[in-house]
Short mmCIF file of C-alpha atoms and ligand atoms in Angstrom, two decimals:
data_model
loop_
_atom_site.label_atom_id
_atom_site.label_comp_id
_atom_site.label_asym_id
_atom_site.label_seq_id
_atom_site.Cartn_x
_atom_site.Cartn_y
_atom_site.Cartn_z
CA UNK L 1 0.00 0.00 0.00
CA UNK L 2 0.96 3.69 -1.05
CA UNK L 3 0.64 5.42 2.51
CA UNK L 4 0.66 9.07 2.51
CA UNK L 5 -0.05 11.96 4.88
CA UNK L 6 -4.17 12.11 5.89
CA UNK L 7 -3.95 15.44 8.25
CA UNK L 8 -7.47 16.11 9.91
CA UNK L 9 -6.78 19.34 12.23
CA UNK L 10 -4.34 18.71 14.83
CA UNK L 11 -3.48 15.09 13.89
CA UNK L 12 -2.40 12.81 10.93
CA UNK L 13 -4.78 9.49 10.89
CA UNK L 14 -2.00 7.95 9.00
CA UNK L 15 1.20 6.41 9.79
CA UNK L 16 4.14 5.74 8.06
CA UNK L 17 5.65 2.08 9.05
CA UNK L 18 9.16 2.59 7.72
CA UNK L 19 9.66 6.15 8.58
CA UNK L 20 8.44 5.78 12.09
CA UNK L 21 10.91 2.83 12.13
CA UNK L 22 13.62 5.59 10.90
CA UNK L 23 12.35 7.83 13.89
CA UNK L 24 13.54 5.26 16.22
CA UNK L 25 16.56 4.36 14.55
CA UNK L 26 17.27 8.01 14.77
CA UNK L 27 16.91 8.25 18.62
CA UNK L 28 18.75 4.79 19.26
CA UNK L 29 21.31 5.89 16.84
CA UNK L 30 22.08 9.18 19.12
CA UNK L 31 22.08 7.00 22.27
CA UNK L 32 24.24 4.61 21.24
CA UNK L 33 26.79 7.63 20.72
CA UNK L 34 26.85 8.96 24.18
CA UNK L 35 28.45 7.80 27.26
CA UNK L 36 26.57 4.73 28.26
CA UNK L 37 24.35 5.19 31.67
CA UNK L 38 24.63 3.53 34.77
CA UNK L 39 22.83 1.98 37.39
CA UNK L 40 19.66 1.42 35.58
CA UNK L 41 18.75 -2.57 34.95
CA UNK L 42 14.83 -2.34 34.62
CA UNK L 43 11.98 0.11 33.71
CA UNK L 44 8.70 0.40 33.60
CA UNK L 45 7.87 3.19 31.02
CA UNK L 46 3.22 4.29 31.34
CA UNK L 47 2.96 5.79 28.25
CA UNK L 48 5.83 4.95 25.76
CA UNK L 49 5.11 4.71 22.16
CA UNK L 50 5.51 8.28 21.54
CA UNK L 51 6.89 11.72 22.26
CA UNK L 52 9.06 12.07 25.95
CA UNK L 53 7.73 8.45 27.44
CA UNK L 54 9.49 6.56 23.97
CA UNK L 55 12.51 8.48 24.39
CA UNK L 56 12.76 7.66 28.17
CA UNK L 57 12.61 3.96 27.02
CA UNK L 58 15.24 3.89 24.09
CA UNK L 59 17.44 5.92 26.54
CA UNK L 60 16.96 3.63 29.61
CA UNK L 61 17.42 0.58 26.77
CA UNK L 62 20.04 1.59 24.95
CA UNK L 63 21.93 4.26 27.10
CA UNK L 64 22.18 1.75 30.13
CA UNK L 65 21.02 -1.76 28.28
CA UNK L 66 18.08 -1.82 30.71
CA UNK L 67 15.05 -4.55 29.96
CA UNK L 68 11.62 -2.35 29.80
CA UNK L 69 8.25 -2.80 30.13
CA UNK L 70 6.45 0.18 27.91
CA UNK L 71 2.92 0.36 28.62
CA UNK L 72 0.37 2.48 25.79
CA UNK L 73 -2.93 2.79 23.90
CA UNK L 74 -1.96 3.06 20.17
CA UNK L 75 -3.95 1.33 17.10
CA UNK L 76 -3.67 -1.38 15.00
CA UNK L 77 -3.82 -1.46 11.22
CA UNK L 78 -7.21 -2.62 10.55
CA UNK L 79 -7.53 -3.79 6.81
CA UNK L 80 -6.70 -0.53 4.63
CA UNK L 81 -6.32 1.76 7.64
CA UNK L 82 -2.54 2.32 9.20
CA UNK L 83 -2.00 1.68 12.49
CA UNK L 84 -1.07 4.84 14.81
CA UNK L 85 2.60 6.00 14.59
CA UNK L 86 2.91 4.89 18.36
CA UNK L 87 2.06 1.14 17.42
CA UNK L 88 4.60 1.37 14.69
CA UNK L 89 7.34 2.78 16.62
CA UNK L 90 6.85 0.32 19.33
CA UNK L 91 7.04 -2.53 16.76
CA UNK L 92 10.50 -1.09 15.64
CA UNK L 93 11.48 -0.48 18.90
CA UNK L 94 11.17 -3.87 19.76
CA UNK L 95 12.81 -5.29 17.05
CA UNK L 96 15.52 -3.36 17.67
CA UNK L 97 15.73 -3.70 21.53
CA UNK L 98 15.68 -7.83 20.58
CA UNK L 99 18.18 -7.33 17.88
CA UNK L 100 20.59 -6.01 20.04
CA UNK L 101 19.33 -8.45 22.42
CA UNK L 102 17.85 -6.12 25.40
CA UNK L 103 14.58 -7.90 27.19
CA UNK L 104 11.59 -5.86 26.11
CA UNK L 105 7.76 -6.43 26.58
CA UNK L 106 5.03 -3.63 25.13
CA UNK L 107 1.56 -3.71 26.44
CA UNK L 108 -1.06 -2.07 24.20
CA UNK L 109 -4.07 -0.89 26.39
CA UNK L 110 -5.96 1.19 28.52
CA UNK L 111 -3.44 2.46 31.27
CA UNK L 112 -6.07 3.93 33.45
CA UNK L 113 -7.39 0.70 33.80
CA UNK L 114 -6.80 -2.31 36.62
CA UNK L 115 -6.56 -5.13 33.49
CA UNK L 116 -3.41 -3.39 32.57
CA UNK L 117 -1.95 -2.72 35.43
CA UNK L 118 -2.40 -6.47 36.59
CA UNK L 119 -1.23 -7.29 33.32
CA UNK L 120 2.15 -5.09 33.74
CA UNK L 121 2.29 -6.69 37.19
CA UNK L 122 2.69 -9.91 35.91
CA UNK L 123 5.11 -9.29 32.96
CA UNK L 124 7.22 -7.94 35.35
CA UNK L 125 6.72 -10.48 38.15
CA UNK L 126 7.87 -13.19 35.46
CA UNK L 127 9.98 -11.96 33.67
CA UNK L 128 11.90 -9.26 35.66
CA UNK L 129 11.16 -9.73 39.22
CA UNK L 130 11.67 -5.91 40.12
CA UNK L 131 11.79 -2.67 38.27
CA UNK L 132 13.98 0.13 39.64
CA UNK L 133 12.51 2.89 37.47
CA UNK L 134 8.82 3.56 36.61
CA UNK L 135 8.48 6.68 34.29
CA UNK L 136 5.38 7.88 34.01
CA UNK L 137 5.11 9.85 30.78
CA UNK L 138 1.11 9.88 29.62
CA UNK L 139 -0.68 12.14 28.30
CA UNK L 140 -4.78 11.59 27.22
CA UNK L 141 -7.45 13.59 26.17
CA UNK L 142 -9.79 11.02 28.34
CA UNK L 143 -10.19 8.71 31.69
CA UNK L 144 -11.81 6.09 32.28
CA UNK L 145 -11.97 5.75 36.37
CA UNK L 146 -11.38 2.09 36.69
CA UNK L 147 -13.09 1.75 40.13
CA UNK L 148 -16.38 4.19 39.26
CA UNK L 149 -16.49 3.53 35.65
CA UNK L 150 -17.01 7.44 35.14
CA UNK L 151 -15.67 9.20 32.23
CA UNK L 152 -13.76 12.57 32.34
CA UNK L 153 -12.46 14.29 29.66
CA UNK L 154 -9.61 17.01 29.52
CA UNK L 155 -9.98 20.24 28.21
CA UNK L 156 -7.38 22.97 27.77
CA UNK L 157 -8.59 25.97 28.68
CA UNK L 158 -7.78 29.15 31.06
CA UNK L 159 -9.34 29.51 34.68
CA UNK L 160 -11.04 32.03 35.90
CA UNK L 161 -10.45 34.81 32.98
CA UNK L 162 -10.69 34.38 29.41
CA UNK L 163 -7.38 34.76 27.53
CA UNK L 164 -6.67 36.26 24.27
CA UNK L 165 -3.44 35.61 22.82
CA UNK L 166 -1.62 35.24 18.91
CA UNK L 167 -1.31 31.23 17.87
CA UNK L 168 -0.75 29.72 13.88
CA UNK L 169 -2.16 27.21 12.55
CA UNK L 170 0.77 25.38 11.19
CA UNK L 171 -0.03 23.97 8.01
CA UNK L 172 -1.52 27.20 7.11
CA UNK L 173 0.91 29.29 8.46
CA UNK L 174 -1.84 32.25 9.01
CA UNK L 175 -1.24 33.76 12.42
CA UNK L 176 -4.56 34.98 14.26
CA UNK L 177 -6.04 36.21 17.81
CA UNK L 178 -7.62 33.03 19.75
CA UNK L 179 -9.56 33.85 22.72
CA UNK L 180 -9.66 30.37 24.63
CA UNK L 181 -12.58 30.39 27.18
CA UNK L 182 -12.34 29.94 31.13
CA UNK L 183 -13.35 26.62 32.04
CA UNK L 184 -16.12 25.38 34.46
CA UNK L 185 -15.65 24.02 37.75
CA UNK L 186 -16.90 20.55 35.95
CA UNK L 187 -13.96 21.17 33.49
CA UNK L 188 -11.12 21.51 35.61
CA UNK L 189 -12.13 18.96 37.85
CA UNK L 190 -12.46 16.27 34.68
CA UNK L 191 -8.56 17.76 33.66
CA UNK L 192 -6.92 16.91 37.32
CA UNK L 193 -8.76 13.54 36.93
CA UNK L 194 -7.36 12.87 33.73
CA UNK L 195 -3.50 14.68 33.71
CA UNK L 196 -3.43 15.00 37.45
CA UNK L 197 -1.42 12.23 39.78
CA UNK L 198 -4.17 9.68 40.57
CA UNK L 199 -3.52 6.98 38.20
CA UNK L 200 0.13 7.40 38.66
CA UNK L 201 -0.78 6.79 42.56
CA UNK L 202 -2.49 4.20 41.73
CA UNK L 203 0.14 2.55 39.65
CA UNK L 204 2.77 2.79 42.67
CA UNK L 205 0.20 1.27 45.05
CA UNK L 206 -0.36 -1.75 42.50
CA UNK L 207 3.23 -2.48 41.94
CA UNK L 208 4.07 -1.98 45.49
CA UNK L 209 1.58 -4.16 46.74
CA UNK L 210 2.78 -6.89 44.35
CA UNK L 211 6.13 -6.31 45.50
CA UNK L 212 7.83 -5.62 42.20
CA UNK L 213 9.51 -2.47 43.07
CA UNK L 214 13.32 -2.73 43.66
CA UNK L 215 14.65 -1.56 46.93
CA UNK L 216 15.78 1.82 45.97
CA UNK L 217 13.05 2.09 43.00
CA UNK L 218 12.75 5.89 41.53
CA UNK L 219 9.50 7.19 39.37
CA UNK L 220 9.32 10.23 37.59
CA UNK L 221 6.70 11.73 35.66
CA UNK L 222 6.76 14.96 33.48
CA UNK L 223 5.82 18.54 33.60
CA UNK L 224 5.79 21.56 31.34
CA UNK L 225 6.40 24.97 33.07
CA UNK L 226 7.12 27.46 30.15
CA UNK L 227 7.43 31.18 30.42
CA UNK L 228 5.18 33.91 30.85
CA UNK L 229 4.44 33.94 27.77
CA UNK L 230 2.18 30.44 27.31
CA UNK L 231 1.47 30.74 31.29
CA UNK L 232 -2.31 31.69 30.66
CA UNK L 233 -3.01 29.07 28.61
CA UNK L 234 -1.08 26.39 30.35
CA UNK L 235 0.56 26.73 33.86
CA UNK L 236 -2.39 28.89 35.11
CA UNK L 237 -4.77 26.86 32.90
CA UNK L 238 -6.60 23.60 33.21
CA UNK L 239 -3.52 21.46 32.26
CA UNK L 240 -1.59 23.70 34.59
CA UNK L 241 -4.32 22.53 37.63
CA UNK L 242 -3.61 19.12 36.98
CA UNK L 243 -0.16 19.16 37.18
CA UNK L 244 -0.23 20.99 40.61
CA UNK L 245 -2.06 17.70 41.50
CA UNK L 246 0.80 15.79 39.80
CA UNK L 247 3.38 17.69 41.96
CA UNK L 248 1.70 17.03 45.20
CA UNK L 249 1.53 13.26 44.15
CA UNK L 250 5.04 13.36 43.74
CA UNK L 251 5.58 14.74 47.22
CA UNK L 252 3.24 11.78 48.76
CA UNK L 253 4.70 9.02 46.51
CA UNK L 254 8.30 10.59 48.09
CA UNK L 255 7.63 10.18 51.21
CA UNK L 256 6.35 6.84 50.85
CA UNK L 257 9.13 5.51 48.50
CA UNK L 258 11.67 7.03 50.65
CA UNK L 259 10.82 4.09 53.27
CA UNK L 260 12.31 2.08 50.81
CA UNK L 261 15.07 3.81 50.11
CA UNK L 262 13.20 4.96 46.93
CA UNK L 263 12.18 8.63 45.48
CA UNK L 264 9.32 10.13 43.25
CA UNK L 265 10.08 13.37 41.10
CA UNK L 266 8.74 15.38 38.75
CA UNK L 267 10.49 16.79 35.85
CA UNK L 268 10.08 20.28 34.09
CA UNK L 269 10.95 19.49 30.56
CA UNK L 270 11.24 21.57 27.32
CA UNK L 271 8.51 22.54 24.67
CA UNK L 272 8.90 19.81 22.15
CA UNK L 273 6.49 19.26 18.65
CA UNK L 274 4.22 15.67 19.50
CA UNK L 275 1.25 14.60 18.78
CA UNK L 276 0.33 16.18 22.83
CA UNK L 277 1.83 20.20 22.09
CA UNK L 278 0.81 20.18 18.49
CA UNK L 279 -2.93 20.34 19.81
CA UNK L 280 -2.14 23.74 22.31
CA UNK L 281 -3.31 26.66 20.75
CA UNK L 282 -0.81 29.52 21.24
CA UNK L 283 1.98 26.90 22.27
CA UNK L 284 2.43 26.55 18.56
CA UNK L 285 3.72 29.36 17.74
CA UNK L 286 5.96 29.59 20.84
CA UNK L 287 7.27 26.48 19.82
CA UNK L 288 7.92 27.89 16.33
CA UNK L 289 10.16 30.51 17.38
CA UNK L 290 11.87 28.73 20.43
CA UNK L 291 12.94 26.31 18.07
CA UNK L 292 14.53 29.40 15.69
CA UNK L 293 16.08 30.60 18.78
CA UNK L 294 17.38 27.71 20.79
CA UNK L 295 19.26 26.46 17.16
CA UNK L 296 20.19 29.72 16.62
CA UNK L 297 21.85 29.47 19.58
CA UNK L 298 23.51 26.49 19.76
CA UNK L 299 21.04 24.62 22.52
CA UNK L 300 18.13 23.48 21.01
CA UNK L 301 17.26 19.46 22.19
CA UNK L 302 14.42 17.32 20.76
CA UNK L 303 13.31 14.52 23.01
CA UNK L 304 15.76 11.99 23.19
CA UNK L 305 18.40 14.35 24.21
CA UNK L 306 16.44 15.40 26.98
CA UNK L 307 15.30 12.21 28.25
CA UNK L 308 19.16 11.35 28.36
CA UNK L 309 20.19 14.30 29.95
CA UNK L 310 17.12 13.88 32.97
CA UNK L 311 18.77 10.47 33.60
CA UNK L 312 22.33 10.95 33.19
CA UNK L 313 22.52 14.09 34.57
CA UNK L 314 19.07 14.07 37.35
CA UNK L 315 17.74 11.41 38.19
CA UNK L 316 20.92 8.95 38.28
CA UNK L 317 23.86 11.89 38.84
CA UNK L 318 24.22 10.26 42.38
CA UNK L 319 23.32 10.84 45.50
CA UNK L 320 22.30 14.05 45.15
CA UNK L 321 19.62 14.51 42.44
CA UNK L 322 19.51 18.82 41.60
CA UNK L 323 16.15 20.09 41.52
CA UNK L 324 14.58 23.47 42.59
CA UNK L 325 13.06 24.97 45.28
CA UNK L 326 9.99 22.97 44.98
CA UNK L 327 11.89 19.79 44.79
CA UNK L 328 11.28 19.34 41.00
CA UNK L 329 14.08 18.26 38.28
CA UNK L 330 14.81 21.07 35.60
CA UNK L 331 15.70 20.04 32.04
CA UNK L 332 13.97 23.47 31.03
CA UNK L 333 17.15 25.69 31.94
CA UNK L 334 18.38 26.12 28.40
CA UNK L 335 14.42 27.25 27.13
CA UNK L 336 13.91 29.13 30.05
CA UNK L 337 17.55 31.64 29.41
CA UNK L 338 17.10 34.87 29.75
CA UNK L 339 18.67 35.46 26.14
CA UNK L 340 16.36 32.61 25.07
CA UNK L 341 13.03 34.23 26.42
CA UNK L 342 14.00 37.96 25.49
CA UNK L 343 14.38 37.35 21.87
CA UNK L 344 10.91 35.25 21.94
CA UNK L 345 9.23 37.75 23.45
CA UNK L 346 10.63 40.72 21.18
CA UNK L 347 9.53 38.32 17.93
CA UNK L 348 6.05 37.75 19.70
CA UNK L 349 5.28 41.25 19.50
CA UNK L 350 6.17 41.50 15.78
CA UNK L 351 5.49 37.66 14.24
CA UNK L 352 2.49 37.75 11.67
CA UNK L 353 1.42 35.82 8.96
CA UNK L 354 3.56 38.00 6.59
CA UNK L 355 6.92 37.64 8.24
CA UNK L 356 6.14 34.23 9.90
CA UNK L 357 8.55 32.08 7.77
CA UNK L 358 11.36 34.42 8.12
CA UNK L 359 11.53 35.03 12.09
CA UNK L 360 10.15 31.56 13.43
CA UNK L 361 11.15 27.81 12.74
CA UNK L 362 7.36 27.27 11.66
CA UNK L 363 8.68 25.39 8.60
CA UNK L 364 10.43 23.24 10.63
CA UNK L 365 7.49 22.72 13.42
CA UNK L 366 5.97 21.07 10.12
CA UNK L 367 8.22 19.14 9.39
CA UNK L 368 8.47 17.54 12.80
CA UNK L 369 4.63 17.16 12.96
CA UNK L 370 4.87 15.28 9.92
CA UNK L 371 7.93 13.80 11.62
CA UNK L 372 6.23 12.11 14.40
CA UNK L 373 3.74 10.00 11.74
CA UNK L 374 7.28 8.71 9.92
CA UNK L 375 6.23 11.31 6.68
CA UNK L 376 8.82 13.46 5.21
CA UNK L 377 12.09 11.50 5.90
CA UNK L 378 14.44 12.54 3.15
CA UNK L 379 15.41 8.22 3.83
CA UNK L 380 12.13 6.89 2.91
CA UNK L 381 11.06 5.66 -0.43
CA UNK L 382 7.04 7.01 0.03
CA UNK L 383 6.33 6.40 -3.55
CA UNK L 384 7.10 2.31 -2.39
CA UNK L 385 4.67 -0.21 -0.97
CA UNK L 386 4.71 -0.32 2.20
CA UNK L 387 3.09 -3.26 4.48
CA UNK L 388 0.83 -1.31 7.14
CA UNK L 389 0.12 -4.76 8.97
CA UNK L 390 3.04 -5.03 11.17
CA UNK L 391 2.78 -7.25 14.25
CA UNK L 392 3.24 -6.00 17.54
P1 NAD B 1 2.56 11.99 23.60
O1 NAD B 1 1.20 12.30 23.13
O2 NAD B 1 3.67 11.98 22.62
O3 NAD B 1 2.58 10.55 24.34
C1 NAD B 1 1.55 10.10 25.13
C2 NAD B 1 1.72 8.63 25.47
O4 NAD B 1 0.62 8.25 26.33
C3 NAD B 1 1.65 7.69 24.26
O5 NAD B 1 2.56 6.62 24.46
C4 NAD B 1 0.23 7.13 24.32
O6 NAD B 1 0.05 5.84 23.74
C5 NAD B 1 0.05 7.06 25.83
N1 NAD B 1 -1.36 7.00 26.24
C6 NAD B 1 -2.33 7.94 26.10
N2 NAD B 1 -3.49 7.50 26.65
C7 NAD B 1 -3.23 6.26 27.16
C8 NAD B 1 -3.99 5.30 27.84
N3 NAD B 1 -5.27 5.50 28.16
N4 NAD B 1 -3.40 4.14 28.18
C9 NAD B 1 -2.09 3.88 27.87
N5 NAD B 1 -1.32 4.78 27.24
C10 NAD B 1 -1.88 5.95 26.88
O7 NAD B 1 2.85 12.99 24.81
P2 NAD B 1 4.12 13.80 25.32
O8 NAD B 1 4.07 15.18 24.73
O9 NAD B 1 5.36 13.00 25.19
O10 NAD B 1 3.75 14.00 26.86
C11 NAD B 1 4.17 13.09 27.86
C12 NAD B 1 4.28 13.85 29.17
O11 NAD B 1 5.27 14.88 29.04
C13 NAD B 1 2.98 14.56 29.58
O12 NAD B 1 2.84 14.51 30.98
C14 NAD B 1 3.24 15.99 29.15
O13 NAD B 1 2.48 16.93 29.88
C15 NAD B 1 4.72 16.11 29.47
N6 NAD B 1 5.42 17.22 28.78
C16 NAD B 1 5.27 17.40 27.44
C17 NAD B 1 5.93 18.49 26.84
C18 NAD B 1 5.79 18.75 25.35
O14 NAD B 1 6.19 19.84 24.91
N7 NAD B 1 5.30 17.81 24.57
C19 NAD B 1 6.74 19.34 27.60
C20 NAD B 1 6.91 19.07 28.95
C21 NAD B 1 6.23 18.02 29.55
#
């Protein structure tokens, strides 16, 4: 089959087997040329088929030969219809973590649910006895409560005022005013159910309780605290409420982990294009010029370098892990420069759809969109067949 690009608004309902496979390649290909890890034998990635959670898996595998266990919801081809990108990057990264012959096991399913946590449990039980890292890296437009059965969806919105700010839509390029509504008290509650810290609680309690956390086990999961600039629409917004309830998790699941010896952090990563940021209205067209900036100036980092940097550098520099004054990880430093933020905010003022392409890295936010379904690849033959069935 001839598979090509199908965009529908903020995401691609196509997938590209052999690019996506090139993605990965990619991402191993830059671990394998850094100074190998230590001290990491076995993870547990929630959420790792795509964006920060499959870089925190090929960096754990093949940065410090760890086995993992990647846990995610992605599609399977279905007759004429590609399966997600996420499916096809986990099928190449488990040909590759096999290959090179690092124990792997992918679960495809509901996270939120018990079935897949028991099901995690017991992959682990058998086959690895412990894990000594569980990275919690999901992000979902929708929850399923697994002991209620109710259903909460996530909305990204402001709280308390409405907010009026310039965004792009990228494969346009046009630059316009967005006002994005305040949300109801329903709203933000249905966010912090969804992107807030209860499932990730609830994962620690179920692998705890099966004892299959290793004496001294560490989780992380992942935040996004940005500048002023996107602070409306995400830090002081709905997504912004739910990871204040991510951050106190962390501090609970801390002080209960340190009993064994243990320790649960959050991280403040960069801005990076996935299928997650692509969908923020007025993070786009940060994005687009924080990329033009950051390369400009020599720093800019995609996933994989920062997922090897938060575990080289953070979580496993020692004894003492660096974080801020709030006890989180920073792998934001180099976004959040001064130099950095001053020249975004000067370009803010004056970016419009005229002078777009020439100040901001919108060209290349398109690219990477297209990136993240395996289109585009200057290495891929799209004008061959390719076979969309490709077993998990
Ligand atoms: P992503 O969309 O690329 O990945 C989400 C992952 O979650 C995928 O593996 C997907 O399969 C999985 N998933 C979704 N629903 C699931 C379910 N019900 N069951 C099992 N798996 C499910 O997202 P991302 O941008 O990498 O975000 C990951 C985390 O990093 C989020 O907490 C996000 O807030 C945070 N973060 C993102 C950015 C950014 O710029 N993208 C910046 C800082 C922090």
């Amino acid at each position: 089959m001839i598979i090509k690009p199908r965009i529908r608004g903020f995401i691609c309902t196509t997938a590209h087997p052999v690019g996506c496979a090139h993605n990965v390649q990619e991402q191993i290909d830059w671990v394998r040329n850094q100074p190998s890890l230590k001290g990491i034998r076995n993870v547990l990635v929630v959420g790792a088929s795509t964006g920060y959670g499959l870089a925190s898996r090929i960096a754990a595998c093949f940065g410090a030969a760890a086995g993992t266990v990647g846990v995610f919801f992605e599609r399977p081809a279905v007759r004429n219809r590609t399966a997600s990108a996420g499916w096809y990057n986990s099928v190449a990264f488990e040909r590759a973590a096999k290959d090179a012959g690092y124990y792997s096991k992918s679960i495809n399913g509901d996270a939120f649910s018990d079935e897949i946590k028991e099901e995690t449990v017991s992959a682990i039980r058998e086959d690895l006895g412990t894990v000594d890292l569980v990275v919690y890296s999901l992000a979902s437009p929708r929850r399923t409560h697994p002991r209620t059965g109710a259903q909460y969806t996530s909305v990204l919105k402001t709280v308390g005022e409405p907010y009026t700010g310039k965004t792009v839509d990228i494969h346009t390029g046009v630059v316009s005013e967005v006002t994005i509504e305040p949300a109801t008290g329903d709203e933000i509650d249905n966010t912090v159910a969804v992107m807030g810290g209860e499932d990730w609680d609830m994962w620690i309690q179920v692998l705890e309780a099966a004892g299959v956390l290793a004496e001294g086990v560490r989780t992380v999961a992942y935040t996004y605290i940005g500048p002023e600039l996107t602070r409306p629409v995400y830090g002081d917004g709905t997504i912004g409420k739910a990871k204040i309830h991510l951050e106190s998790t962390a501090r609970h699941l801390d002080a209960r982990l340190r009993k064994r010896n243990g320790r649960a952090y959050i991280s403040a990563n960069k801005a990076v294009v996935t299928q997650s940021s692509a969908a923020v209205p007025v993070v786009s067209l940060y994005i687009s010029l924080l990329y033009k900036i950051m390369k400009e100036k020599n720093v800019h980092e995609g996933c994989i370098e920062q997922m090897y940097r938060l575990l080289k550098d953070r979580v496993y520099a020692g004894t003492h892990v660096p974080t801020d004054e709030s006890g989180r990880i920073r792998i934001d430093e180099l976004e959040l420069r001064e130099d950095v933020q001053s020249r975004i905010e000067s370009l803010w003022q004056s970016v419009t759809t005229e002078n777009l392409e020439a100040v901001s890295d919108v060209q290349v936010f398109r690219a990477e969109f297209l990136k993240l379904f395996g289109f585009g690849l200057p290495a891929v033959d799209y004008a061959a067949h390719a076979d969309p069935g490709q077993p998990l």
